[in-house]
Amino acid sequence: MQKIIEPPAGYEPRQLNKGMAWCPYCGKESLFGHDSRLNNARCMECGISERDFYIRRFNRLWNDKTMDAFVAGAVKSGRKWNKPYPWEKGKEIPREEAGLLKKRVVYCDSCKREFTATSNRRKYCENCATEIRRQKLAEYKRKERKQKTKPKAS
């Protein structure tokens, strides 16, 4: 856990429109540059985004208007943050290791083959899912046609 350093008593964010703000991770007022890939502002030293809770708290960036003005100030300053992201150093981190995609091995309810599921709803492998979806749609259409042809009781 990284230590959070609060600004000195009476700190007032003055140069937000120029891309300067208090960075609680660096412990000082830092320059922020524009990250064009994610369209946000990042501390030029530690790389933390302006979306971080403590950055927003200490610099009063709670409403969207001030946040957009801060990012625009970082763009206007001409500083660009183009360092590699943590998953780009060396080799790429697989999505499941990065916590973006949880995979688990399950068995298809239809053919009993093993496959990796990315959600708890998946019951069938891709081949069986297509076939079962087609069968259910046909059954639904059949019921719909049957209801249309039934004479209504008066």
PDB file of C-alpha atoms in Angstrom:
ATOM      1  CA  MET A   1       0.000   0.000   0.000  1.00  0.00           C
ATOM      2  CA  GLN A   2       1.409   3.323  -1.026  1.00  0.00           C
ATOM      3  CA  LYS A   3       1.542   6.126   1.533  1.00  0.00           C
ATOM      4  CA  ILE A   4      -0.796   9.056   0.932  1.00  0.00           C
ATOM      5  CA  ILE A   5       0.706  12.466   1.728  1.00  0.00           C
ATOM      6  CA  GLU A   6      -1.840  15.180   2.448  1.00  0.00           C
ATOM      7  CA  PRO A   7      -1.221  18.729   1.250  1.00  0.00           C
ATOM      8  CA  PRO A   8      -0.042  21.289   3.803  1.00  0.00           C
ATOM      9  CA  ALA A   9      -2.694  23.079   5.860  1.00  0.00           C
ATOM     10  CA  GLY A  10      -4.379  25.825   3.871  1.00  0.00           C
ATOM     11  CA  TYR A  11      -3.389  24.346   0.480  1.00  0.00           C
ATOM     12  CA  GLU A  12      -5.526  25.759  -2.294  1.00  0.00           C
ATOM     13  CA  PRO A  13      -5.272  24.289  -5.824  1.00  0.00           C
ATOM     14  CA  ARG A  14      -4.384  27.379  -7.863  1.00  0.00           C
ATOM     15  CA  GLN A  15      -3.021  26.237 -11.199  1.00  0.00           C
ATOM     16  CA  LEU A  16      -5.429  23.494 -12.230  1.00  0.00           C
ATOM     17  CA  ASN A  17      -6.014  25.228 -15.572  1.00  0.00           C
ATOM     18  CA  LYS A  18      -2.260  24.908 -16.278  1.00  0.00           C
ATOM     19  CA  GLY A  19      -2.074  21.210 -15.452  1.00  0.00           C
ATOM     20  CA  MET A  20      -0.600  21.518 -11.940  1.00  0.00           C
ATOM     21  CA  ALA A  21      -2.157  19.775  -8.962  1.00  0.00           C
ATOM     22  CA  TRP A  22      -1.253  18.219  -5.622  1.00  0.00           C
ATOM     23  CA  CYS A  23      -0.098  14.615  -6.059  1.00  0.00           C
ATOM     24  CA  PRO A  24      -0.594  12.672  -2.805  1.00  0.00           C
ATOM     25  CA  TYR A  25       1.746   9.920  -4.016  1.00  0.00           C
ATOM     26  CA  CYS A  26       4.657  12.256  -4.867  1.00  0.00           C
ATOM     27  CA  GLY A  27       3.906  14.481  -1.846  1.00  0.00           C
ATOM     28  CA  LYS A  28       4.113  17.764  -3.748  1.00  0.00           C
ATOM     29  CA  GLU A  29       2.414  19.921  -6.335  1.00  0.00           C
ATOM     30  CA  SER A  30       3.240  18.175  -9.605  1.00  0.00           C
ATOM     31  CA  LEU A  31       2.910  18.780 -13.299  1.00  0.00           C
ATOM     32  CA  PHE A  32       0.289  16.680 -15.044  1.00  0.00           C
ATOM     33  CA  GLY A  33       0.525  15.689 -18.691  1.00  0.00           C
ATOM     34  CA  HIS A  34      -2.110  14.527 -21.138  1.00  0.00           C
ATOM     35  CA  ASP A  35      -2.447  10.800 -21.806  1.00  0.00           C
ATOM     36  CA  SER A  36      -3.936  10.707 -25.306  1.00  0.00           C
ATOM     37  CA  ARG A  37      -4.627   6.962 -25.274  1.00  0.00           C
ATOM     38  CA  LEU A  38      -7.034   7.178 -22.340  1.00  0.00           C
ATOM     39  CA  ASN A  39      -7.808  10.904 -22.671  1.00  0.00           C
ATOM     40  CA  ASN A  40      -6.968  11.832 -19.101  1.00  0.00           C
ATOM     41  CA  ALA A  41      -4.292  13.721 -17.171  1.00  0.00           C
ATOM     42  CA  ARG A  42      -1.472  11.870 -15.412  1.00  0.00           C
ATOM     43  CA  CYS A  43       1.202  12.955 -12.944  1.00  0.00           C
ATOM     44  CA  MET A  44       4.435  13.280 -14.903  1.00  0.00           C
ATOM     45  CA  GLU A  45       6.421  11.654 -12.063  1.00  0.00           C
ATOM     46  CA  CYS A  46       4.371   8.747 -10.745  1.00  0.00           C
ATOM     47  CA  GLY A  47       1.783   8.363 -13.538  1.00  0.00           C
ATOM     48  CA  ILE A  48      -1.352   8.445 -11.375  1.00  0.00           C
ATOM     49  CA  SER A  49      -4.511   9.558 -13.186  1.00  0.00           C
ATOM     50  CA  GLU A  50      -6.691  12.522 -12.259  1.00  0.00           C
ATOM     51  CA  ARG A  51      -9.492   9.970 -11.744  1.00  0.00           C
ATOM     52  CA  ASP A  52      -7.835   8.730  -8.529  1.00  0.00           C
ATOM     53  CA  PHE A  53      -9.885   9.386  -5.378  1.00  0.00           C
ATOM     54  CA  TYR A  54      -7.137  11.249  -3.496  1.00  0.00           C
ATOM     55  CA  ILE A  55      -6.203  13.408  -6.501  1.00  0.00           C
ATOM     56  CA  ARG A  56      -9.847  14.432  -6.772  1.00  0.00           C
ATOM     57  CA  ARG A  57     -10.188  14.962  -3.032  1.00  0.00           C
ATOM     58  CA  PHE A  58      -7.122  17.155  -2.470  1.00  0.00           C
ATOM     59  CA  ASN A  59      -7.637  19.187  -5.673  1.00  0.00           C
ATOM     60  CA  ARG A  60     -11.430  19.496  -5.473  1.00  0.00           C
ATOM     61  CA  LEU A  61     -12.065  17.802  -8.806  1.00  0.00           C
ATOM     62  CA  TRP A  62     -15.427  16.307  -7.896  1.00  0.00           C
ATOM     63  CA  ASN A  63     -17.680  17.697 -10.574  1.00  0.00           C
ATOM     64  CA  ASP A  64     -17.198  16.843 -14.239  1.00  0.00           C
ATOM     65  CA  LYS A  65     -16.814  20.449 -15.319  1.00  0.00           C
ATOM     66  CA  THR A  66     -13.721  21.051 -13.182  1.00  0.00           C
ATOM     67  CA  MET A  67     -12.309  17.656 -14.158  1.00  0.00           C
ATOM     68  CA  ASP A  68     -12.715  18.458 -17.862  1.00  0.00           C
ATOM     69  CA  ALA A  69     -11.133  21.879 -17.317  1.00  0.00           C
ATOM     70  CA  PHE A  70      -8.171  20.215 -15.583  1.00  0.00           C
ATOM     71  CA  VAL A  71      -7.661  17.751 -18.461  1.00  0.00           C
ATOM     72  CA  ALA A  72      -7.970  20.637 -20.940  1.00  0.00           C
ATOM     73  CA  GLY A  73      -5.266  22.480 -18.958  1.00  0.00           C
ATOM     74  CA  ALA A  74      -2.994  19.450 -19.226  1.00  0.00           C
ATOM     75  CA  VAL A  75      -3.630  19.328 -22.992  1.00  0.00           C
ATOM     76  CA  LYS A  76      -3.001  23.069 -23.346  1.00  0.00           C
ATOM     77  CA  SER A  77       0.274  22.787 -21.398  1.00  0.00           C
ATOM     78  CA  GLY A  78       1.680  20.601 -24.195  1.00  0.00           C
ATOM     79  CA  ARG A  79       3.040  17.970 -21.792  1.00  0.00           C
ATOM     80  CA  LYS A  80       2.405  14.451 -23.039  1.00  0.00           C
ATOM     81  CA  TRP A  81       2.387  11.389 -20.826  1.00  0.00           C
ATOM     82  CA  ASN A  82       3.430   8.557 -23.103  1.00  0.00           C
ATOM     83  CA  LYS A  83       5.233   6.126 -20.827  1.00  0.00           C
ATOM     84  CA  PRO A  84       4.323   2.447 -21.179  1.00  0.00           C
ATOM     85  CA  TYR A  85       1.530   1.085 -19.038  1.00  0.00           C
ATOM     86  CA  PRO A  86       2.473  -1.656 -16.537  1.00  0.00           C
ATOM     87  CA  TRP A  87       1.139  -4.411 -18.840  1.00  0.00           C
ATOM     88  CA  GLU A  88       3.254  -3.148 -21.749  1.00  0.00           C
ATOM     89  CA  LYS A  89       6.643  -3.552 -20.043  1.00  0.00           C
ATOM     90  CA  GLY A  90       8.316  -6.683 -21.384  1.00  0.00           C
ATOM     91  CA  LYS A  91       5.436  -8.892 -22.332  1.00  0.00           C
ATOM     92  CA  GLU A  92       1.728  -8.328 -22.206  1.00  0.00           C
ATOM     93  CA  ILE A  93      -0.132  -9.516 -19.108  1.00  0.00           C
ATOM     94  CA  PRO A  94      -3.011 -11.853 -20.003  1.00  0.00           C
ATOM     95  CA  ARG A  95      -6.413 -10.345 -19.296  1.00  0.00           C
ATOM     96  CA  GLU A  96      -7.289 -12.910 -16.639  1.00  0.00           C
ATOM     97  CA  GLU A  97      -4.084 -12.136 -14.694  1.00  0.00           C
ATOM     98  CA  ALA A  98      -4.818  -8.414 -14.880  1.00  0.00           C
ATOM     99  CA  GLY A  99      -8.170  -9.132 -13.216  1.00  0.00           C
ATOM    100  CA  LEU A 100     -10.146  -8.049 -16.268  1.00  0.00           C
ATOM    101  CA  LEU A 101     -11.438 -11.451 -17.207  1.00  0.00           C
ATOM    102  CA  LYS A 102     -12.129 -14.330 -14.863  1.00  0.00           C
ATOM    103  CA  LYS A 103     -12.045 -17.686 -16.634  1.00  0.00           C
ATOM    104  CA  ARG A 104     -13.049 -21.043 -15.262  1.00  0.00           C
ATOM    105  CA  VAL A 105     -13.207 -24.489 -16.742  1.00  0.00           C
ATOM    106  CA  VAL A 106     -16.727 -25.959 -17.000  1.00  0.00           C
ATOM    107  CA  TYR A 107     -18.413 -28.778 -18.891  1.00  0.00           C
ATOM    108  CA  CYS A 108     -21.018 -28.266 -21.595  1.00  0.00           C
ATOM    109  CA  ASP A 109     -24.508 -29.394 -20.504  1.00  0.00           C
ATOM    110  CA  SER A 110     -25.195 -30.782 -23.967  1.00  0.00           C
ATOM    111  CA  CYS A 111     -22.062 -32.559 -25.213  1.00  0.00           C
ATOM    112  CA  LYS A 112     -20.146 -32.782 -21.872  1.00  0.00           C
ATOM    113  CA  ARG A 113     -17.009 -31.284 -23.467  1.00  0.00           C
ATOM    114  CA  GLU A 114     -14.735 -29.068 -21.385  1.00  0.00           C
ATOM    115  CA  PHE A 115     -14.590 -25.325 -22.223  1.00  0.00           C
ATOM    116  CA  THR A 116     -13.598 -22.089 -20.513  1.00  0.00           C
ATOM    117  CA  ALA A 117     -16.460 -19.888 -19.356  1.00  0.00           C
ATOM    118  CA  THR A 118     -16.115 -16.176 -18.696  1.00  0.00           C
ATOM    119  CA  SER A 119     -19.427 -15.802 -16.878  1.00  0.00           C
ATOM    120  CA  ASN A 120     -21.640 -17.862 -14.597  1.00  0.00           C
ATOM    121  CA  ARG A 121     -24.412 -17.955 -17.200  1.00  0.00           C
ATOM    122  CA  ARG A 122     -22.550 -20.018 -19.781  1.00  0.00           C
ATOM    123  CA  LYS A 123     -23.883 -23.547 -19.852  1.00  0.00           C
ATOM    124  CA  TYR A 124     -22.945 -24.638 -23.360  1.00  0.00           C
ATOM    125  CA  CYS A 125     -19.795 -24.610 -25.491  1.00  0.00           C
ATOM    126  CA  GLU A 126     -19.844 -22.365 -28.563  1.00  0.00           C
ATOM    127  CA  ASN A 127     -20.898 -25.128 -30.984  1.00  0.00           C
ATOM    128  CA  CYS A 128     -23.752 -26.355 -28.818  1.00  0.00           C
ATOM    129  CA  ALA A 129     -24.834 -22.817 -27.869  1.00  0.00           C
ATOM    130  CA  THR A 130     -25.421 -21.962 -31.529  1.00  0.00           C
ATOM    131  CA  GLU A 131     -27.449 -25.113 -32.089  1.00  0.00           C
ATOM    132  CA  ILE A 132     -29.523 -24.721 -28.905  1.00  0.00           C
ATOM    133  CA  ARG A 133     -30.186 -21.047 -29.635  1.00  0.00           C
ATOM    134  CA  ARG A 134     -31.464 -22.059 -33.076  1.00  0.00           C
ATOM    135  CA  GLN A 135     -33.719 -24.774 -31.575  1.00  0.00           C
ATOM    136  CA  LYS A 136     -35.193 -22.417 -28.963  1.00  0.00           C
ATOM    137  CA  LEU A 137     -35.885 -19.759 -31.573  1.00  0.00           C
ATOM    138  CA  ALA A 138     -37.639 -22.333 -33.793  1.00  0.00           C
ATOM    139  CA  GLU A 139     -39.735 -23.510 -30.842  1.00  0.00           C
ATOM    140  CA  TYR A 140     -40.698 -19.923 -29.975  1.00  0.00           C
ATOM    141  CA  LYS A 141     -41.728 -19.229 -33.588  1.00  0.00           C
ATOM    142  CA  ARG A 142     -43.782 -22.445 -33.662  1.00  0.00           C
ATOM    143  CA  LYS A 143     -45.667 -21.419 -30.496  1.00  0.00           C
ATOM    144  CA  GLU A 144     -46.208 -17.937 -31.895  1.00  0.00           C
ATOM    145  CA  ARG A 145     -47.678 -19.324 -35.158  1.00  0.00           C
ATOM    146  CA  LYS A 146     -49.871 -21.729 -33.197  1.00  0.00           C
ATOM    147  CA  GLN A 147     -51.301 -18.891 -31.111  1.00  0.00           C
ATOM    148  CA  LYS A 148     -52.062 -16.814 -34.224  1.00  0.00           C
ATOM    149  CA  THR A 149     -54.010 -19.642 -35.890  1.00  0.00           C
ATOM    150  CA  LYS A 150     -56.108 -20.452 -32.792  1.00  0.00           C
ATOM    151  CA  PRO A 151     -59.601 -18.945 -33.001  1.00  0.00           C
ATOM    152  CA  LYS A 152     -60.274 -16.549 -30.149  1.00  0.00           C
ATOM    153  CA  ALA A 153     -63.072 -17.498 -27.758  1.00  0.00           C
ATOM    154  CA  SER A 154     -65.820 -14.859 -27.652  1.00  0.00           C
TER     155      SER A 154
END
